[in-house]
Short mmCIF file of C-alpha atoms in Angstrom, two decimals:
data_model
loop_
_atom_site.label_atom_id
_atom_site.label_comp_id
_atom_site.label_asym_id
_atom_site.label_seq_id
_atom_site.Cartn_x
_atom_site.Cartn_y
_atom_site.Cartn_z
CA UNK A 1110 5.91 -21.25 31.50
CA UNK A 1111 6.78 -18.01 32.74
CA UNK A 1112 8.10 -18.20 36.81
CA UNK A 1113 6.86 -14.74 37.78
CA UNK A 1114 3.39 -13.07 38.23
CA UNK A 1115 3.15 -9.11 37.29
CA UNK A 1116 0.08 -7.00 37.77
CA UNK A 1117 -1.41 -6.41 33.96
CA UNK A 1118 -1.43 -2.97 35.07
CA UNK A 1119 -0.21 0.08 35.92
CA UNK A 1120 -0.55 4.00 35.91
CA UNK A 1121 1.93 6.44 36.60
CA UNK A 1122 1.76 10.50 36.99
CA UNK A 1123 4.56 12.09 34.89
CA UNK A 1124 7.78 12.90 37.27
CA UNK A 1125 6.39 10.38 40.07
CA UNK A 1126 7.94 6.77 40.87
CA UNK A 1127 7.04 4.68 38.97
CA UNK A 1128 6.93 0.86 41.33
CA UNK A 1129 6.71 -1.71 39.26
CA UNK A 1130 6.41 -5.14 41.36
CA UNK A 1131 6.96 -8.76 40.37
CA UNK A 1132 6.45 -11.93 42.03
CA UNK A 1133 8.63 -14.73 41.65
CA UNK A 1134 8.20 -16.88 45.08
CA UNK A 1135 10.03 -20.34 43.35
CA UNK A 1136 13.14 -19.00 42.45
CA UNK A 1137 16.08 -20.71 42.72
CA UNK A 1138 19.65 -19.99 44.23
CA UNK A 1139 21.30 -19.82 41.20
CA UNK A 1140 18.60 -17.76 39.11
CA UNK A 1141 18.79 -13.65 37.98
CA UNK A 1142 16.01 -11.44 37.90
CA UNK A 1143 15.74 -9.23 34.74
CA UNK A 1144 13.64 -6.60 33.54
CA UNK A 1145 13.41 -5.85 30.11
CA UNK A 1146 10.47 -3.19 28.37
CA UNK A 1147 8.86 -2.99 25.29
CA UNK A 1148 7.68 0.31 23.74
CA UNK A 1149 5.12 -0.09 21.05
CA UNK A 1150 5.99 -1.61 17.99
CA UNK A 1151 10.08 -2.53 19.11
CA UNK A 1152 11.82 -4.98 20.17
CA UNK A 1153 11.97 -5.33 23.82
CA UNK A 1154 14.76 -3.41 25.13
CA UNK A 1155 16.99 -4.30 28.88
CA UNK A 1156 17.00 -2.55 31.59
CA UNK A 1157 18.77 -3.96 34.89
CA UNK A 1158 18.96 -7.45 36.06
CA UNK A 1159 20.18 -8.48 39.67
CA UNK A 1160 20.98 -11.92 42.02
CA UNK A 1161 20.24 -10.90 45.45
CA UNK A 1162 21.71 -7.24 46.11
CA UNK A 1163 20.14 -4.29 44.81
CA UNK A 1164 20.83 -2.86 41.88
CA UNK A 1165 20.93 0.45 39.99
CA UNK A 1166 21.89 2.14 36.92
CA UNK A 1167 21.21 4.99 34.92
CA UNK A 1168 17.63 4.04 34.13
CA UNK A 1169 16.21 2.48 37.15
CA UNK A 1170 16.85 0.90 40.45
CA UNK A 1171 15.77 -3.30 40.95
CA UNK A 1172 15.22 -3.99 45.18
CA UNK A 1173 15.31 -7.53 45.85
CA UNK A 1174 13.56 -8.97 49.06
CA UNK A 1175 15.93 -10.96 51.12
CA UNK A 1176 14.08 -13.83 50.44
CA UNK A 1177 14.38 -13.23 46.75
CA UNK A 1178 10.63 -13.82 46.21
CA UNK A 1179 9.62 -10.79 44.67
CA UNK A 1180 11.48 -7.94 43.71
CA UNK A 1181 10.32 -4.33 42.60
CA UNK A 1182 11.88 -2.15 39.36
CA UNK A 1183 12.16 1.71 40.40
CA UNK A 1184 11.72 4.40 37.48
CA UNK A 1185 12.65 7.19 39.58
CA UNK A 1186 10.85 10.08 38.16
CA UNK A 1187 8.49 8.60 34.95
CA UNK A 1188 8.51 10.18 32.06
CA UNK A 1189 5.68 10.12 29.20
CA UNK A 1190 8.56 7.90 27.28
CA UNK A 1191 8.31 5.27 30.26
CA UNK A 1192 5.08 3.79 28.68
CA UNK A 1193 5.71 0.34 27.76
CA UNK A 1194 5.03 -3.14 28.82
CA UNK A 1195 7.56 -4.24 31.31
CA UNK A 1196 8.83 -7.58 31.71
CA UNK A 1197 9.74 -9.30 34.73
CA UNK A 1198 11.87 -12.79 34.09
CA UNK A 1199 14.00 -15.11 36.22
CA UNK A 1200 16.67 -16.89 34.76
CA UNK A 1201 19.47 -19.17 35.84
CA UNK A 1202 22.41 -18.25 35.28
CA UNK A 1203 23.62 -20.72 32.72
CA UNK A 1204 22.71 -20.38 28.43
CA UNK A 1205 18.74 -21.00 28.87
CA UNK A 1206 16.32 -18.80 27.09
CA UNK A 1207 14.39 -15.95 28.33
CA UNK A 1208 10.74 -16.99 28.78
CA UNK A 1209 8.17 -14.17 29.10
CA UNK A 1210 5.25 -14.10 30.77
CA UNK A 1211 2.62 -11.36 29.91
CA UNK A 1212 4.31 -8.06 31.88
CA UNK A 1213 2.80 -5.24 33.13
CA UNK A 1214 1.03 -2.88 31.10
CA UNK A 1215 2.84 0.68 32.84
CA UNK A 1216 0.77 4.21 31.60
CA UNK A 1217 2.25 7.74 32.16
CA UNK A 1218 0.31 10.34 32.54
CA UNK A 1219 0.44 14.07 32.32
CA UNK B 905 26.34 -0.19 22.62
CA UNK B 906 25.48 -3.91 21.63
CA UNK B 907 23.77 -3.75 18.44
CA UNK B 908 21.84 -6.70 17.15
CA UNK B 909 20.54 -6.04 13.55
CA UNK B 910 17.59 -7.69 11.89
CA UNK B 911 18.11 -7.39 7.79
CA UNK B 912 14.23 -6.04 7.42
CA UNK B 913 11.86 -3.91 9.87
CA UNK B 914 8.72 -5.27 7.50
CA UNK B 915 8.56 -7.96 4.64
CA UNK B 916 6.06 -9.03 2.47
CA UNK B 917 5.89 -12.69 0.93
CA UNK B 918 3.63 -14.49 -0.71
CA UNK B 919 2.46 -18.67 0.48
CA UNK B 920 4.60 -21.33 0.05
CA UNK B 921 7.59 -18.70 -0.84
CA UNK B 922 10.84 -19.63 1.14
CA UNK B 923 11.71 -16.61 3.66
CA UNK B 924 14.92 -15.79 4.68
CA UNK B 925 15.59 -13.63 8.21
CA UNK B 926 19.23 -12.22 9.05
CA UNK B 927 20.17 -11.29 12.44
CA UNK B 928 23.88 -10.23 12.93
CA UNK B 929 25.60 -9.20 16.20
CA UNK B 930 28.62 -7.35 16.76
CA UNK B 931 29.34 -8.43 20.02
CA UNK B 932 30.77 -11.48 19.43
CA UNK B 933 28.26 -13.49 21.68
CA UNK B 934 27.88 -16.92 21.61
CA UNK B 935 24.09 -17.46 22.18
CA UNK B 936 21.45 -16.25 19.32
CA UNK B 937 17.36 -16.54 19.58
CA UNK B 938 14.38 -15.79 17.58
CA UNK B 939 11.31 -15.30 19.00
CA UNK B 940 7.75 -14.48 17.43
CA UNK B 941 5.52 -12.70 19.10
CA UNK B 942 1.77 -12.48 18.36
CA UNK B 943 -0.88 -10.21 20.17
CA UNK B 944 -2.75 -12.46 22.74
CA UNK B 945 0.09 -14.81 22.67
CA UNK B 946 2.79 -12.99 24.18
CA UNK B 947 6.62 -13.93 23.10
CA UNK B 948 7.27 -17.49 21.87
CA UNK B 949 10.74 -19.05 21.43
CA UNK B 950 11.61 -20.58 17.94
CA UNK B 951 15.52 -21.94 17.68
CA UNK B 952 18.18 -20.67 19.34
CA UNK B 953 22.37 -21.33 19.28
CA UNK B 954 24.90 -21.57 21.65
CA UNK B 955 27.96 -22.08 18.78
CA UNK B 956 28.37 -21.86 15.53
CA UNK B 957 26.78 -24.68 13.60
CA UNK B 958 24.93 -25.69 16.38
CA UNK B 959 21.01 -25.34 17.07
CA UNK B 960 18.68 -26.38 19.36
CA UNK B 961 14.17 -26.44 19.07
CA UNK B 962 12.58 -23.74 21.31
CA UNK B 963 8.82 -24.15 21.98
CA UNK B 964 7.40 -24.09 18.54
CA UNK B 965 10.00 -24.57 15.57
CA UNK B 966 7.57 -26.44 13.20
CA UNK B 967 7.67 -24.97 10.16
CA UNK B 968 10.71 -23.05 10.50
CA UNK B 969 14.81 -23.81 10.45
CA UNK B 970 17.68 -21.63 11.58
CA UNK B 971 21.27 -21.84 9.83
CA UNK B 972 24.60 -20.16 11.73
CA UNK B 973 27.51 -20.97 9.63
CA UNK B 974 29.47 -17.71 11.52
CA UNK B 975 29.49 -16.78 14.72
CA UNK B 976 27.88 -13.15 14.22
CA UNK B 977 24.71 -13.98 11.44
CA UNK B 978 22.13 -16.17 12.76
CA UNK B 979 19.10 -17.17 9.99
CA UNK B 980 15.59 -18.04 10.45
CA UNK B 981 14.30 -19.50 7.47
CA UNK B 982 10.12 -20.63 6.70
CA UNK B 983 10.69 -23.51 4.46
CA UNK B 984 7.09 -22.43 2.86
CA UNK B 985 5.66 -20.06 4.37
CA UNK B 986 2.29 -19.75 5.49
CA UNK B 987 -0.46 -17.31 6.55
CA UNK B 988 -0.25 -18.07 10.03
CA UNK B 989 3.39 -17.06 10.07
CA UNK B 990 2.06 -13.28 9.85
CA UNK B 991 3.85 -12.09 12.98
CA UNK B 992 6.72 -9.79 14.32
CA UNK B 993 10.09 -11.90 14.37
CA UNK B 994 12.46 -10.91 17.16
CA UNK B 995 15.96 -11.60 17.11
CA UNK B 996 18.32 -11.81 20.52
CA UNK B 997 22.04 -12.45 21.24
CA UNK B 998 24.02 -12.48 24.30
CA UNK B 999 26.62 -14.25 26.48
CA UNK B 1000 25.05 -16.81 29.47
CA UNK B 1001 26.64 -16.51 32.89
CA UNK B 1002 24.37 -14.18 34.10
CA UNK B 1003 24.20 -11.70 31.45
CA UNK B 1004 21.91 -9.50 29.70
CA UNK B 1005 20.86 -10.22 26.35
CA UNK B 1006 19.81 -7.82 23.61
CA UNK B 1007 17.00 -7.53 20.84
CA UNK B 1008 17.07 -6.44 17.74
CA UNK B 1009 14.11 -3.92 16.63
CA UNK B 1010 12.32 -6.55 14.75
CA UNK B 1011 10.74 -7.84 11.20
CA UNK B 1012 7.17 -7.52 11.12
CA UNK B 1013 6.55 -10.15 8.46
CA UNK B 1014 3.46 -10.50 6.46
CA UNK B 1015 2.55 -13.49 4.58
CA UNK B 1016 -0.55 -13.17 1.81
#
């Protein structure tokens, strides 16, 4: 089963923020947080991943609580391309498997 | 760029037919997965590999086996395939230790 709750969804104005949050209150020392997406009809595609710091790169920014028991992915100015489900899963850090849970559903609008 | 390549973006096979699906990596990763994924259902875990020759059962592998005789070309293979293996196959490789790991675009495989 899937260790993190996501709102189903989400809409976003085109250029805005887009704050996508995740909940994952029984995580464990030793486990990542990832966020993958999946545009319609591909496979799902990574986008950032983090321990406990926060993280950025050149697509978004992940903010970790210091508690590590929820986390939030940053788009920082959503495009129309942005649409996709977006996955939130925690993972140790060993060889396991990714296990998703449902995501949330994010919509950009013009 | 990782690239993970899946053999077929859609196939068409008739029942009881034997189906083969090729994944190759070029990143010389050690761990492979496929995953189906089914509307409703969400993404389900098949077989996956941490070494060559070497497989392990994910959550639901009846009805299907994997073979990785190199380290780059992991196979899923429906011994006879069925109607209710109509789905969207989705390959992954990567390394552990914290890692990312990366899809392949997908077969969409239909079975009449």
């Amino acid at each position: 089963d899937a260790k993190t709750t996501q709102p189903p969804s989400m809409d976003c104005a085109e250029g805005r923020a887009a704050n996508l949050p995740c909940n994952h209150s029984t995580i464990s020392g030793n486990e990542y947080v990832y966020w993958y997406r999946q545009i319609h009809s591909q496979g799902p595609q990574y986008i950032i991943h983090g321990l406990k710091n926060n993280e950025t790169n050149e697509m978004a920014s992940l903010i970790i609580t210091e508690d590590r028991k929820s986390s939030t992915l940053i788009l920082p100015h959503a495009t129309l391309r942005d649409t996709a489900v977006y996955y939130c899963i925690v993972r140790p850090s060993g060889n396991t498997p990714l296990v998703f849970g449902k995501g949330t559903r994010l919509s950009v609008i013009a | 760029d990782v690239k993970v390549t899946q053999s077929s973006r859609y196939l068409v096979k008739r029942t009881g037919e034997k189906v083969f699906l090729e994944c190759v990596q070029d990143m010389d990763h050690e761990n492979m997965f496929w995953y189906r994924q089914d509307p409703g259902l969400g993404l389900r875990l098949i077989y996956f590999s941490y070494d060559v020759k070497m497989k392990e059962k994910g959550d639901i592998p009846e009805g299907y086996s994997v073979s990785r005789e190199k380290k780059e070309r992991f196979s899923l293979i429906l011994e006879s395939a069925s109607t209710n293996q109509t789905s969207m196959y989705l390959c992954v490789s990567g390394w552990g230790v914290g890692q990312p790991q990366h899809f392949g675009d997908g077969t969409r495989l239909s079975i009449l």
